[in-house]
XYZ file of C-alpha atoms in Angstrom:
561
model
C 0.000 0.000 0.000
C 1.373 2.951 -1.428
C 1.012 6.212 1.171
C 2.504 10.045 1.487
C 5.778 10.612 3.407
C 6.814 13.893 4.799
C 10.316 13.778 3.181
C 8.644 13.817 -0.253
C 9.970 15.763 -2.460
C 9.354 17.378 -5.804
C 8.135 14.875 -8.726
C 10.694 14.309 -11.461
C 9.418 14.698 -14.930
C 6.321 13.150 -16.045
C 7.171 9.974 -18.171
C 5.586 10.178 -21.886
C 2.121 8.465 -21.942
C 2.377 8.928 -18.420
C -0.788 10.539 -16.390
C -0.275 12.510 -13.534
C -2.737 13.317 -10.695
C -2.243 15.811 -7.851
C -5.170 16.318 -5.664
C -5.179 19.885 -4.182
C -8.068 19.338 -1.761
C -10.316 16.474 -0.101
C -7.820 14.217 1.041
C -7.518 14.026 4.659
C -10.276 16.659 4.905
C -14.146 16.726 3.799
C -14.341 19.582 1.516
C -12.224 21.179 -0.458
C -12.189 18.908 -3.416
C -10.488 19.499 -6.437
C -8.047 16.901 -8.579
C -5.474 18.207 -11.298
C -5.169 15.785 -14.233
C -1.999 16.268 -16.126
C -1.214 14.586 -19.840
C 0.994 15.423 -22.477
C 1.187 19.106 -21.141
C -2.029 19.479 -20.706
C -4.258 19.986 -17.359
C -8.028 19.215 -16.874
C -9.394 20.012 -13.223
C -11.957 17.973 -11.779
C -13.727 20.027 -8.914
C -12.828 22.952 -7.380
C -14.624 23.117 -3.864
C -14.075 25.188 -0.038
C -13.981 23.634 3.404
C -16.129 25.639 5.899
C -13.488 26.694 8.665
C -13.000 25.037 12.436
C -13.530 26.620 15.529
C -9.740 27.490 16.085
C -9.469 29.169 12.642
C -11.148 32.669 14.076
C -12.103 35.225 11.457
C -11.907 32.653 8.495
C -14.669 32.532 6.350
C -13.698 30.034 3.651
C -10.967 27.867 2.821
C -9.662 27.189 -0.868
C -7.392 24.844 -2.526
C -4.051 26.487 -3.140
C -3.836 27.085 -6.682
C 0.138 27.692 -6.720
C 0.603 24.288 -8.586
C -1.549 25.434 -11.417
C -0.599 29.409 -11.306
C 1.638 29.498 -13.952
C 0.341 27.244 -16.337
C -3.126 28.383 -16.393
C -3.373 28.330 -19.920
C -2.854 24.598 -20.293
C -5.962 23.763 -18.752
C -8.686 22.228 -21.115
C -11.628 22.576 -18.881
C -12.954 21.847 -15.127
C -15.180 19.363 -14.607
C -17.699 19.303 -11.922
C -19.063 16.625 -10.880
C -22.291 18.145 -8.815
C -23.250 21.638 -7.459
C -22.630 21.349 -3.680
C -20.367 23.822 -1.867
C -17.284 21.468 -1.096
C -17.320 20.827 -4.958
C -18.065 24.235 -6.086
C -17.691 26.800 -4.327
C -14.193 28.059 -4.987
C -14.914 28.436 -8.265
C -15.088 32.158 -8.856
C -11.642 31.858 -7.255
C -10.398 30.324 -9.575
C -11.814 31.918 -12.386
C -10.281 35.231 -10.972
C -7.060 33.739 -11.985
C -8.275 33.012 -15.689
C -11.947 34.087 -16.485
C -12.584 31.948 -19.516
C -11.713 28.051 -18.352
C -14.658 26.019 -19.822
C -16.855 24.677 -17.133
C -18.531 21.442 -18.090
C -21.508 20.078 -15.853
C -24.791 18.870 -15.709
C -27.696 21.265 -16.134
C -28.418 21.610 -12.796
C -24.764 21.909 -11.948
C -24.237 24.647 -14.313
C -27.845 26.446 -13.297
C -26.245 26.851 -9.635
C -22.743 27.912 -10.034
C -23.694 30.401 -12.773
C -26.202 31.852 -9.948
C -23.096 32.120 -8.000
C -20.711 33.380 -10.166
C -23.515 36.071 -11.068
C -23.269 37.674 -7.052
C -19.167 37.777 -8.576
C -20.158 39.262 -11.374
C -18.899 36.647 -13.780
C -20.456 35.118 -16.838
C -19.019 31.579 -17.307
C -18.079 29.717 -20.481
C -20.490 26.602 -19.634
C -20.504 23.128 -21.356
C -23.394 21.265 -20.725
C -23.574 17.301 -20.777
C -25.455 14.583 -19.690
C -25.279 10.792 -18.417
C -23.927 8.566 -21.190
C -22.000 11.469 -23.098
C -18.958 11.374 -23.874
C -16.748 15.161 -24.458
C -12.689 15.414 -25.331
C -11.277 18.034 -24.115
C -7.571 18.359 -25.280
C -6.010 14.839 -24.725
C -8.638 13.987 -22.172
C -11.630 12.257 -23.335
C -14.286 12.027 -20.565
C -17.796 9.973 -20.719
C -19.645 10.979 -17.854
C -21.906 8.508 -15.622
C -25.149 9.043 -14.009
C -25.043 8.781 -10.067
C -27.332 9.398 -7.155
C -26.475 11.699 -4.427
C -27.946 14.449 -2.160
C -28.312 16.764 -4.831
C -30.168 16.218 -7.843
C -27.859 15.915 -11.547
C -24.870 14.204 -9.771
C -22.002 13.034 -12.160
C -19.404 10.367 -12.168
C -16.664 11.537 -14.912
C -14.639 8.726 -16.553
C -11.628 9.917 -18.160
C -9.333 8.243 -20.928
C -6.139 9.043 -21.808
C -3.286 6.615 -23.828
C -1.847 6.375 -20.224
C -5.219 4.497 -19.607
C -8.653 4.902 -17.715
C -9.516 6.179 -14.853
C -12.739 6.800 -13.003
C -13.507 9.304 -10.942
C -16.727 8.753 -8.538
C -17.759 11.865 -7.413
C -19.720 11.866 -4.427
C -22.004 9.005 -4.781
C -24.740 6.702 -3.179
C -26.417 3.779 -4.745
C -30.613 4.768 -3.115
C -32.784 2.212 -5.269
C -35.703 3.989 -4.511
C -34.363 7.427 -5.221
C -36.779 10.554 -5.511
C -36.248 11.882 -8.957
C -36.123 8.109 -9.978
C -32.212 8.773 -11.312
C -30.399 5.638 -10.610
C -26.083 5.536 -10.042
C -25.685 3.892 -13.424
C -24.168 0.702 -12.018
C -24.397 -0.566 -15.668
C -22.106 1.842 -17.020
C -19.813 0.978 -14.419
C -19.667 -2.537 -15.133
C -19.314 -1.842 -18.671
C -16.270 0.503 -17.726
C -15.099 -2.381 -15.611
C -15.184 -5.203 -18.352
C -13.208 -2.329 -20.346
C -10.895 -2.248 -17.966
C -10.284 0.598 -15.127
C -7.003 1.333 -14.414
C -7.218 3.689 -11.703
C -10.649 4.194 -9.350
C -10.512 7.363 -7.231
C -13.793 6.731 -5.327
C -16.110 8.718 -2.423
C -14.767 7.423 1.122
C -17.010 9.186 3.619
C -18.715 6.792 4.714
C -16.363 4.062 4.080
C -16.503 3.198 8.005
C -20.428 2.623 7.766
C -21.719 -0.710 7.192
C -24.128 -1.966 4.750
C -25.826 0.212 2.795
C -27.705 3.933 2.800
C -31.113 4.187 4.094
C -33.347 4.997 1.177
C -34.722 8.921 1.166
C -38.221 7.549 0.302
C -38.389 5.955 4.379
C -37.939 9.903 5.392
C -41.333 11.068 4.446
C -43.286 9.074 6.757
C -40.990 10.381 9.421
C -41.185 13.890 7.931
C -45.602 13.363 7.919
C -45.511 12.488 11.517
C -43.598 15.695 12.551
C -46.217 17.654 10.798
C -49.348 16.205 12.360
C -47.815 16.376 15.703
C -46.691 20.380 15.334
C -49.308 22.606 16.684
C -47.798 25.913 15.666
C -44.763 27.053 13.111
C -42.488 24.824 11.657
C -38.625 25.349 11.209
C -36.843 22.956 9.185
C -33.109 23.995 8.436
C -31.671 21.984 5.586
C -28.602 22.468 3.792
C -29.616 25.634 0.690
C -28.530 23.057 -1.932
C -30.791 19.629 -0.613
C -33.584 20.403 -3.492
C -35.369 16.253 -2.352
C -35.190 17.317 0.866
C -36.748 20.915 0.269
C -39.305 18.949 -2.604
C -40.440 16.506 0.711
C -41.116 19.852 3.164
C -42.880 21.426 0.557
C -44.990 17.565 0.040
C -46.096 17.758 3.540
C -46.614 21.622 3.608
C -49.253 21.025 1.067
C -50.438 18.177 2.543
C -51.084 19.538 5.726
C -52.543 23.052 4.477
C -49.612 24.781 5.310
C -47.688 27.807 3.744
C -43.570 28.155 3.119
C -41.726 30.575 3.194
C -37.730 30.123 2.787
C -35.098 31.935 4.708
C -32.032 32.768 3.722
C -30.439 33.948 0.321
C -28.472 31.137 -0.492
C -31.816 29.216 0.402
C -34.011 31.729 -1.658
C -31.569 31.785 -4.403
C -30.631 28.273 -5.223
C -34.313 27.020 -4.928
C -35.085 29.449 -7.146
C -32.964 27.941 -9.659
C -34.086 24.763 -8.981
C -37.385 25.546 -9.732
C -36.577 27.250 -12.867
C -34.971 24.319 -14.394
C -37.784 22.106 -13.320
C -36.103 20.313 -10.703
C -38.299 21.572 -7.752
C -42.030 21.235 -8.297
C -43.778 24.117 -6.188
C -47.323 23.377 -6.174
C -49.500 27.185 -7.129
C -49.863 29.406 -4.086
C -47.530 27.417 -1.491
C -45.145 29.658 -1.281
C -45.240 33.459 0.176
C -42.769 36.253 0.855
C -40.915 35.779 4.196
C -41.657 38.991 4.846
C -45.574 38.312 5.335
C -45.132 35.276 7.191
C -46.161 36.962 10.814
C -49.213 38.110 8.974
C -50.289 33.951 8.770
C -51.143 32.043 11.842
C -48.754 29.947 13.337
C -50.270 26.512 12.413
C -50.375 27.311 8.901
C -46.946 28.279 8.592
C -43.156 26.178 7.665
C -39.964 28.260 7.177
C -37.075 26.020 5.408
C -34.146 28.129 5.983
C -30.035 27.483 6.414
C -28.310 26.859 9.697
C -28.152 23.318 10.152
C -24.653 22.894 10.684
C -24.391 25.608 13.508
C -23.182 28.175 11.045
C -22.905 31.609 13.184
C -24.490 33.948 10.598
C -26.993 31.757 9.517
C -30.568 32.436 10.145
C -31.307 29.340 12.514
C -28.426 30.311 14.471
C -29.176 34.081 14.965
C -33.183 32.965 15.947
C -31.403 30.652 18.782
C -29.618 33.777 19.755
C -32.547 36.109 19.465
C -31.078 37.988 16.821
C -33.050 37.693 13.835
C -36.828 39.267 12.994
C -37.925 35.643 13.693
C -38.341 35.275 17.207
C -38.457 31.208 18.610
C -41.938 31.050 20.458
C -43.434 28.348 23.111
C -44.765 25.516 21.079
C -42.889 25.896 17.487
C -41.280 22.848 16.061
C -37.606 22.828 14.739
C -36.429 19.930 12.442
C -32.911 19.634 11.680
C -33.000 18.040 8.356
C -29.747 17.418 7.115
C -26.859 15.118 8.509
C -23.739 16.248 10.498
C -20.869 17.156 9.432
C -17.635 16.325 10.957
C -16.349 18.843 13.522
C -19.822 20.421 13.754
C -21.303 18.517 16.235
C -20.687 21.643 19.554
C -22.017 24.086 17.273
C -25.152 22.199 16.200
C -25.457 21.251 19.926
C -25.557 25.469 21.079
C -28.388 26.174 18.586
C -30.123 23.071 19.643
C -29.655 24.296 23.486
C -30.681 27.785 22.332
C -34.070 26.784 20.554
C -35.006 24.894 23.440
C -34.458 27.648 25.589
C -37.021 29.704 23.868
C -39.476 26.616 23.994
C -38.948 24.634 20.922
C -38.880 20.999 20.014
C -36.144 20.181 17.819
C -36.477 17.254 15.895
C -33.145 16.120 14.652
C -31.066 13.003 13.535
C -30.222 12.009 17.006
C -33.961 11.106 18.191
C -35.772 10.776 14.937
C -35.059 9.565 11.484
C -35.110 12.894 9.409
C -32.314 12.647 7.430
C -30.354 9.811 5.622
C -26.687 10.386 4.352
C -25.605 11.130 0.899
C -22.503 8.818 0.978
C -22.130 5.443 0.164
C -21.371 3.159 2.892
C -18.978 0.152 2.850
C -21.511 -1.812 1.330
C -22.335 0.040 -1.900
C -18.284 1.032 -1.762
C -17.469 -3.032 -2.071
C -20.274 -3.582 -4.681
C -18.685 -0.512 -7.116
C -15.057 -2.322 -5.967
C -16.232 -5.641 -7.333
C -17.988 -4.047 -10.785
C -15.362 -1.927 -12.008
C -12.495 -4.476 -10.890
C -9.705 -1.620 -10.899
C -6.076 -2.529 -11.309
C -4.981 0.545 -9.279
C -6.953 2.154 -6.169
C -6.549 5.620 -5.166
C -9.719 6.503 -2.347
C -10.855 10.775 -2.400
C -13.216 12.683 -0.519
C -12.863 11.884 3.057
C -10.333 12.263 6.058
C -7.716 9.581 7.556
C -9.848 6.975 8.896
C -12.311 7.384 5.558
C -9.023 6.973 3.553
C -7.736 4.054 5.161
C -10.889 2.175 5.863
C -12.102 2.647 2.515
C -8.388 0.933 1.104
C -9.127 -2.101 3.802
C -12.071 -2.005 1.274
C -10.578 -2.023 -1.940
C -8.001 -4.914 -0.406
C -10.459 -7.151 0.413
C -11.759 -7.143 -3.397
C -8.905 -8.292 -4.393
C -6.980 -4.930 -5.785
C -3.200 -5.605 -4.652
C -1.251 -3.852 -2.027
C 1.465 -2.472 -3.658
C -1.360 -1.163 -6.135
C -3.440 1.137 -3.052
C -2.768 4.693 -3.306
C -3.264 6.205 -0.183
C -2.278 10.140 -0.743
C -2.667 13.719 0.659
C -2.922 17.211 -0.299
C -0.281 17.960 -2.518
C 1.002 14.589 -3.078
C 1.676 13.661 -6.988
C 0.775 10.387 -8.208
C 1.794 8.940 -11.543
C 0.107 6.412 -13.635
C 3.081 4.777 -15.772
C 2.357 1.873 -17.876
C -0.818 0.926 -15.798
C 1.216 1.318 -12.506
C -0.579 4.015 -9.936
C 2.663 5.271 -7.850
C 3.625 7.850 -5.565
C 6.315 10.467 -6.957
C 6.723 13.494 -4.896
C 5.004 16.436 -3.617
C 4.254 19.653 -4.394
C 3.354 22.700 -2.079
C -0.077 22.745 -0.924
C -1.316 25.104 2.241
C -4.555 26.198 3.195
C -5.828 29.606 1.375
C -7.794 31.524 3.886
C -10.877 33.662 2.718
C -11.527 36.592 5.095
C -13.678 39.219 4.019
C -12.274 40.681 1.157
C -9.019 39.441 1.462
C -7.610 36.015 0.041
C -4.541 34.393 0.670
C -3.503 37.269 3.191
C -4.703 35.681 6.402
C -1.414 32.745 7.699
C -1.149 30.301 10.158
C 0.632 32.558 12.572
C -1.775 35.161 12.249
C -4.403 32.506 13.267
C -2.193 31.533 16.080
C -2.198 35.507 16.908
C -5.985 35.141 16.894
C -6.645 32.202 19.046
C -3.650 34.117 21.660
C -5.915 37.107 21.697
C -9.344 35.185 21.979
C -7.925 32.719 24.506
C -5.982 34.399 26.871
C -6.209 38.719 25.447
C -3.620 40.953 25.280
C -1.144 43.423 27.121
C 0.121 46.477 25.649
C 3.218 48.282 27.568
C 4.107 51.578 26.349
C 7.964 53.416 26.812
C 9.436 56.247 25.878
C 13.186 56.200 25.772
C 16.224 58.319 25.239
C 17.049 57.689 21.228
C 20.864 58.053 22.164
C 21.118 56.351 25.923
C 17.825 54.179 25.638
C 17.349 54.949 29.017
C 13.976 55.086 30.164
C 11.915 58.972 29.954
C 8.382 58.391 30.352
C 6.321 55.069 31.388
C 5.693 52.337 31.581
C 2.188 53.116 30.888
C 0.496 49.446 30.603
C -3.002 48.605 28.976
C -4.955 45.121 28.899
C -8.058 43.658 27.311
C -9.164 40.562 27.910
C -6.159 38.925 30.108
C -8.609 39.229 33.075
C -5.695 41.070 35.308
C -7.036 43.292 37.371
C -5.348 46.948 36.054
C -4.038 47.820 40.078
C -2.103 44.839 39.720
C 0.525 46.051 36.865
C 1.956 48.267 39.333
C 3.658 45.143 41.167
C 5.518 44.870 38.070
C 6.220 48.048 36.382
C 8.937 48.690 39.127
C 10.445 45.162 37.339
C 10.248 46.650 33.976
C 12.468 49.599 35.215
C 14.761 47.687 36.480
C 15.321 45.759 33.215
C 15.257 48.577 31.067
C 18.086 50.328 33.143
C 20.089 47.456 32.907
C 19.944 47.856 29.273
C 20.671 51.071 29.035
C 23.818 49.938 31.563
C 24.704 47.638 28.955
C 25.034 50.618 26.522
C 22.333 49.317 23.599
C 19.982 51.198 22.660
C 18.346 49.072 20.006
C 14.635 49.382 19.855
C 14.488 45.526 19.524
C 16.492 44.730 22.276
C 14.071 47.104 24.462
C 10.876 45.368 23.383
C 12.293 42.104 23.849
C 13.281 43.053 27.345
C 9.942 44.157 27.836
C 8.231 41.474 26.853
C 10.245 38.783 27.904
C 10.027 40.487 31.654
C 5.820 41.036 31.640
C 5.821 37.226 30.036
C 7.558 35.903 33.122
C 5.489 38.213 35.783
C 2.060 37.119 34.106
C 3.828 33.433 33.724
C 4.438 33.394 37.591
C 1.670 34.954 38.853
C -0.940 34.082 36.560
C -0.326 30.944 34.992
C -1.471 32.587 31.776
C -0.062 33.200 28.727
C -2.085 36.483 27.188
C -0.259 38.546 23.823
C 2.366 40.876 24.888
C 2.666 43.982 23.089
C 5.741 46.244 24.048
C 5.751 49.772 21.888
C 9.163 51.898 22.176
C 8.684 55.453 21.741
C 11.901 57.045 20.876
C 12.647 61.112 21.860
């Protein structure tokens, strides 16, 4: 089994007839996703997707793949390839397209009808090509022949792309539902067919690797869904991620049924349903929906808001009615139903606006006591069955973190595929498929690309560090003024704090310290303005150190007269 080494360096030249594949996101992570293809000079991207940030990454609002590998040799790629329209896919698109505005995007319908809403708020018109299941499109050297599969969001694609270096498919995120909603099956013909043909290389969905058996169907939700509606007595909340369109099609089932009105919250929500509907994928039955803004005007029993939040997102609207701090206020009796699954590292947030709608009186339905909401993954089950129908000589599992990785390669072994012929690879790692061998060849760069605000790429990792430091233990500011030719002390200390939770009286024990260490500098004869903030800080770090047992930002600044 073939896996990354942190003494990798960079990859020698790629063979002739020799495919190379970097992955600059969604390995060891969930999100992120995007895989470089490189043949004969030429690149074709396959997803191009952001990771929502942790809890210890303050300020962060996105993360992107780091596009350095591809920077200077934009031109050489043929097109990007996505392989459905959910954020970890998607969304860093219109970064990318900063970088060259006129890469061919090639998608389903659907696909397409969402990111060109997106890249519409960046006020970009992409160069779309449109396919379906059971076409097949070259682009450059790459031809690709693209598969029908089921998933969470409607007009999911697998891409299988051949090269003379051989074939390789490329799963997508993928689920095998029998029963699905929209009645679009994961075309386990075509990959049999693909299989018989013969697969050289499978890069295949691992998050639920770890899962047994196989994925509840999303047919057994409504019944589940139907009971939550006869039971509520006033408004109901259902949070759902803005892209689930069956899950949004089943609220809007029982809405009707029920004699109920919907209104959505939220402009992703608003926005991407819209689309939806457009393109015929959502069927809103005639006077369901109304204007958010005239929902307090209806009573509460005839009422369901489907808005965003279920992840614990802090700006979005289910969070901000937990915290009383959006125009819809929680009331005694309403009925919350968390209808989406959660995602790894989530799970505090999601439990705070749980604890904060039941403050305010609500019952919140969610996965953990009822059955609202089946995953979107395939589990080990469905992974084994795709194993044993494509039969591929070379295994390379994407789209999940460690234990997805590796469980999903325990997987692939026990279908037979060899060892030595299991990728396992990161971020940034190169692999190389050389007359039908799959191999690991070196490494390029590939960091994190923090999106704050406005600013991309600006934000680093000791910056973040800087942030946690302030938000963990504050900050104390010591202000000097010093002789610019003796550095001996003139004026100060004068010492400010925010958030170290040190009473301010209490400086004065040590400002009689910081004297005493400045004057021995000055002794010493330097007068460096370094030196003195170094002094400072190293003397105000031991004093909080010692007295404290904390460890807050110190922030010495020398004025020189």
């Amino acid at each position: 089994m073939s896996h990354p080494h942190p003494e990798l360096g960079p990859p020698p030249a790629l063979p002739e007839n020799g495919l190379r594949i970097v992955a600059l996101g969604g390995l060891g992570e969930i999100g992120r996703n995007m895989a470089v293809f490189e043949y004969d000079g030429r690149l074709l991207v396959v997803d191009c997707g952001v990771l929502f940030p942790e809890p210890d990454q303050p300020g962060v609002d996105l993360i992107l793949p780091d596009f350095d590998y591809i920077r200077g040799r934009l031109d050489d790629i043929e097109a990007l390839v996505l392989t459905h329209a959910h954020e970890d896919h998607i969304g860093a698109v219109p970064y990318l397209l900063r970088e060259r505005r006129d890469i061919p995007i090639v998608g389903s319908r659907l696909t397409l009808g969402l990111i060109e809403s997106k890249l519409t708020e960046h006020r970009m018109q992409p160069v779309k090509v449109e396919v379906i299941e059971g076409e097949r499109r070259s682009f450059g050297p790459f031809e690709c022949e693209f598969v029908s599969v089921n998933h969470s969001i409607p007009d999911a694609l697998a891409v299988a792309i051949r090269t003379p270096a051989g074939l390789v498919l490329h799963t997508g995120d993928f689920k095998m539902d029998q029963l699905p909603l929209d009645g679009r099956l994961t075309d386990l013909g075509a990959f049999a067919r693909l299989g018989a043909e013969g697969v050289d290389l499978l890069m295949s969905d691992s998050t639920n690797s770890e899962v047994p058996g196989f994925v509840t169907s999303e047919r057994e939700i409504a019944p589940v869904i139907d009971d939550v509606f006869r039971s509520a007595s006033k408004r109901i909340i259902v949070a759902s991620f803005a892209s689930h369109i069956h899950r949004v099609q089943q609220i809007m089932d029982a809405a009707e049924k029920h004699g109920r009105k919907v209104a959505l919250i939220g402009r992703s929500m608003v926005r991407n349903m819209g689309v939806a509907r457009e393109l015929g994928y959502l069927k809103v039955p005639g006077g369901l929906l109304v204007d958010s803004r005239e929902i307090e005007e209806w009573p509460p029993e005839d009422v369901v808001l489907i808005c965003t939040g279920s992840q614990g997102e802090p700006m979005a609207a289910l969070s901000r009615m937990a915290n009383r701090d959006h125009p819809i206020r929680i009331a005694e009796g309403d009925t919350v139903l968390l209808a989406s699954s959660l995602v790894p590292g989530n799970e505090t947030a999601v439990s705070k606006v749980i604890n904060g709608l039941n403050r305010w009186g609500a019952r919140v339905v969610h996965k953990g006591n009822a059955r609202v909401h089946v995953s979107g993954h395939a589990a080990a089950g469905e992974l084994l069955y795709v194993l044993n129908l494509t039969k591929p000589s070379n295994f390379m599992p994407v789209h999940g973190e460690w234990r997805h990785l590796r469980a999903h390669a325990r997987l692939a072994e026990l279908t037979g595929v060899p060892t030595e012929n299991i990728v396992i690879a990161e971020d940034g790692v190169v692999v190389d498929l050389v007359d039908g061998q799959a191999r690991i060849t070196g490494a390029v760069p590939c960091g994190y690309v923090f999106v704050d605000g406005t600013s991309v790429g600006d934000i680093t990792d000791v910056a973040l560090k800087d942030r946690r430091i302030l938000g963990d233990e504050g900050f104390i500011s010591i202000v000097v003024v010093v002789d610019s030719t003796t550095g001996k002390l003139t004026g100060g200390p004068e010492i400010t704090a925010r958030g170290s939770g040190i009473d301010p009286d209490a400086f004065d024990a040590v400002i009689p310290q910081i004297e005493a260490a400045l004057q021995e500098v000055a002794a010493s004869g330097v007068a460096d303005e370094m030196q003195i903030r170094r002094t400072i800080r190293r003397t105000v770090g031991r004093w909080v150190s010692d007295t404290y047992r904390r460890r807050p930002m110190i922030i010495p600044v020398v004025v020189e007269v």
